[in-house]
Coordinates of C-alpha atoms in Angstrom, one line a residue:
R1 CA 23.4 19.5 -34.5
G2 CA 24.5 23.0 -34.5
D3 CA 27.3 25.2 -32.9
S4 CA 25.7 24.8 -29.4
L5 CA 25.9 21.0 -29.3
V6 CA 29.7 19.5 -28.5
E7 CA 30.6 16.0 -28.0
S8 CA 31.1 15.3 -24.3
R9 CA 32.6 11.6 -23.1
Q10 CA 31.1 10.3 -20.1
M11 CA 33.2 8.4 -17.3
A12 CA 33.7 4.9 -18.1
N13 CA 30.7 3.6 -16.3
D14 CA 28.2 5.3 -18.5
P15 CA 27.3 3.7 -21.7
K16 CA 26.7 6.4 -23.8
D17 CA 30.2 7.5 -24.4
D18 CA 29.4 9.6 -27.4
E19 CA 26.2 10.3 -26.8
L20 CA 25.6 14.3 -27.6
V21 CA 24.9 16.5 -25.4
D22 CA 22.9 19.5 -25.4
L23 CA 25.5 22.2 -23.7
D24 CA 23.3 25.4 -25.3
F25 CA 21.9 26.2 -22.0
T26 CA 18.6 28.7 -23.4
G27 CA 16.1 27.1 -21.8
V28 CA 18.2 25.0 -18.8
F29 CA 20.0 28.1 -17.0
K30 CA 17.7 31.0 -17.5
V31 CA 18.5 34.3 -15.4
E32 CA 14.6 35.0 -14.6
E33 CA 15.1 31.6 -12.8
L34 CA 17.8 32.7 -10.9
R35 CA 16.4 35.0 -9.1
P36 CA 16.8 33.6 -5.4
E37 CA 13.9 31.3 -3.4
P38 CA 13.1 31.8 0.0
P39 CA 15.3 29.2 1.9
P40 CA 14.1 26.5 2.8
P41 CA 13.1 25.7 7.1
P42 CA 15.9 23.8 8.6
P43 CA 16.1 20.7 9.6
K44 CA 14.8 19.5 13.0
K45 CA 18.4 18.8 13.7
M46 CA 21.4 18.6 11.2
P47 CA 23.4 15.7 10.1
E48 CA 26.3 14.4 12.6
E49 CA 28.4 16.3 9.5
F50 CA 27.6 19.9 10.6
V51 CA 27.6 20.1 13.3
I52 CA 30.9 21.0 14.6
G53 CA 30.4 24.6 12.5
A54 CA 26.6 25.3 13.9
K55 CA 28.5 25.3 17.7
A56 CA 31.4 27.5 16.4
M57 CA 29.5 29.8 15.2
K58 CA 26.7 29.5 18.5
K59 CA 29.8 30.3 20.6
G60 CA 30.4 33.2 18.5
S61 CA 32.2 32.4 15.5
S62 CA 31.5 32.8 11.3
F63 CA 33.5 30.5 9.9
I64 CA 32.5 28.2 7.5
N65 CA 34.9 25.0 6.7
M66 CA 33.4 22.2 5.3
A67 CA 34.5 19.8 2.1
R68 CA 33.1 16.0 0.7
A69 CA 36.7 14.8 -0.8
R70 CA 36.0 13.4 -3.3
P71 CA 37.6 10.2 -4.8
A72 CA 41.7 10.1 -5.0
R73 CA 42.7 10.4 -8.0
K74 CA 46.0 11.3 -9.7
V75 CA 45.1 15.8 -10.3
D76 CA 47.4 17.3 -12.9
P77 CA 47.0 21.1 -12.3
A78 CA 49.1 22.6 -15.5
K79 CA 45.8 20.1 -17.4
T80 CA 43.2 20.9 -14.6
S81 CA 40.4 24.4 -15.1
I82 CA 38.7 26.0 -12.3
L83 CA 36.6 28.4 -13.0
L84 CA 35.8 31.5 -10.4
V85 CA 32.3 32.6 -10.3
E86 CA 32.4 35.8 -8.7
D87 CA 31.4 39.4 -8.8
D88 CA 34.5 41.3 -6.7
K89 CA 37.0 42.2 -8.2
T90 CA 38.7 41.7 -6.3
T91 CA 38.0 39.1 -5.0
R92 CA 38.2 37.2 -8.0
I93 CA 42.0 38.0 -8.6
I94 CA 42.6 37.0 -5.2
L95 CA 41.2 34.1 -5.9
D96 CA 42.5 33.8 -9.1
M97 CA 46.4 34.2 -8.1
I98 CA 45.7 31.8 -5.7
C99 CA 45.2 29.6 -8.3
K100 CA 47.8 30.0 -10.8
K101 CA 50.7 29.9 -7.7
A102 CA 49.1 26.3 -7.2
G103 CA 49.5 25.6 -11.1
F104 CA 45.6 25.6 -12.1
Q105 CA 44.1 27.1 -14.9
T106 CA 42.1 29.8 -14.4
R107 CA 38.2 31.7 -16.0
Q108 CA 36.7 33.4 -14.1
A109 CA 33.2 35.0 -14.4
A110 CA 32.1 38.0 -12.6
D111 CA 27.6 37.6 -13.6
A112 CA 25.3 34.8 -14.4
A113 CA 25.8 36.2 -18.2
T114 CA 29.4 35.3 -17.7
F115 CA 29.2 32.2 -16.3
L116 CA 26.7 30.8 -19.5
A117 CA 29.2 32.2 -21.5
A118 CA 31.8 30.6 -20.0
M119 CA 30.7 27.5 -19.4
N120 CA 30.0 27.4 -23.3
K121 CA 32.9 27.7 -24.1
P122 CA 34.6 24.0 -24.2
P123 CA 36.5 23.0 -22.7
L124 CA 34.0 22.8 -19.6
P125 CA 36.1 23.6 -16.2
D126 CA 37.3 20.7 -13.9
A127 CA 36.0 22.7 -10.8
V128 CA 33.8 25.5 -9.9
V129 CA 34.0 28.0 -7.2
L130 CA 30.7 30.2 -6.3
D131 CA 29.7 32.8 -4.5
I132 CA 26.2 33.3 -3.7
E133 CA 25.1 36.9 -3.9
L134 CA 25.6 37.3 -7.7
P135 CA 24.9 40.6 -9.4
N136 CA 20.5 41.6 -10.4
N137 CA 19.6 39.7 -7.7
V138 CA 21.0 36.1 -9.4
S139 CA 20.7 32.9 -6.9
G140 CA 24.0 30.8 -6.5
F141 CA 22.3 28.9 -5.5
K142 CA 19.7 28.6 -7.7
I143 CA 22.7 28.0 -10.6
L144 CA 23.9 24.7 -8.1
S145 CA 20.1 23.7 -8.8
K146 CA 20.6 23.8 -12.0
M147 CA 23.5 22.3 -13.1
R148 CA 22.9 19.2 -10.5
D149 CA 20.1 18.8 -12.6
H150 CA 22.0 18.8 -15.7
P151 CA 23.7 15.6 -17.1
V152 CA 26.9 17.0 -17.5
L153 CA 27.2 19.5 -15.5
K154 CA 26.4 17.7 -11.8
K155 CA 29.7 15.5 -12.3
I156 CA 31.7 19.1 -11.8
P157 CA 32.7 19.8 -8.3
V158 CA 30.8 23.2 -6.5
V159 CA 33.2 25.3 -4.2
V160 CA 31.0 27.9 -2.6
V161 CA 32.8 31.0 -0.9
T162 CA 30.8 33.1 0.2
V163 CA 30.0 35.8 3.4
R164 CA 26.9 33.9 4.4
S165 CA 27.5 31.9 7.5
E166 CA 24.3 31.0 8.9
P167 CA 23.6 27.2 9.7
E168 CA 20.9 26.7 6.9
D169 CA 23.3 28.4 4.0
L170 CA 25.7 25.7 4.9
M171 CA 22.6 23.5 5.1
Q172 CA 21.2 24.7 1.8
A173 CA 24.2 24.4 0.0
M174 CA 25.4 21.4 0.9
N175 CA 21.5 19.8 -0.3
L176 CA 21.7 21.6 -3.2
G177 CA 25.1 19.4 -3.9
A178 CA 27.9 22.0 -3.0
D179 CA 31.4 19.7 -2.7
A180 CA 32.4 22.2 0.2
Y181 CA 31.4 25.6 1.8
L182 CA 33.7 28.1 2.7
T183 CA 33.3 32.1 4.8
K184 CA 35.0 34.7 3.7
P185 CA 37.3 35.5 4.8
A186 CA 38.5 32.2 3.6
K187 CA 42.9 32.1 4.3
S188 CA 44.0 30.7 1.0
Q189 CA 45.9 27.5 2.4
E190 CA 42.3 26.5 3.8
F191 CA 40.5 27.5 0.7
L192 CA 42.9 25.5 -1.8
E193 CA 42.5 22.4 0.8
A194 CA 39.1 22.8 0.2
I195 CA 40.0 23.1 -4.5
H196 CA 42.7 19.7 -3.9
K197 CA 39.6 17.5 -1.9
V198 CA 36.8 18.7 -4.4
L199 CA 39.2 17.3 -6.6
G200 CA 40.2 14.4 -5.5
A201 CA 43.8 14.8 -5.3
V202 CA 44.2 15.0 -1.0
P203 CA 47.9 16.2 -0.8
A204 CA 49.8 14.4 1.5
A205 CA 49.7 15.4 5.0
K206 CA 53.0 16.8 6.7
S207 CA 54.9 15.1 9.2

């Protein structure tokens, strides 16, 4: 069906194992559709799992470190690819170094165009690290939303790493399906712990 179609192996419980999925993101990801929209009003009562972070911010701290662990599984870092979507070159290099030091394979994207190019280059990444504020007024929230609406990309874990530390930003990311949310500056160990959690490869606790 053309170069833009790649055969995607679904999860074991998906009956359409051999279905061809259109990974040409034309019509799925359009730059003009990735412009930010006004965030939705915060809920009257925040979910219990986010309260600790919100209280800490009210006390003057702007750091958020929240990750939802996926089911535990065996993960080989050497065979695990992480796509780093970050416009700041220095930050992107640091994230790349942290991931590679932990044994992961990496790919990098600095804007919407390079993100699309990376996603169209098989194999798909096993996880995506996503900034919210990208060049040309592109919103990471919109990218996250488009991923969660896609039949294949919705399964990829997403770790948001951003300077935004307001409760409504956290809530918007989680409501859109982010697996983890860290604010900059984040310590390398905290970043790696989030990566391991969203992959289901949570390291054993230290004794």
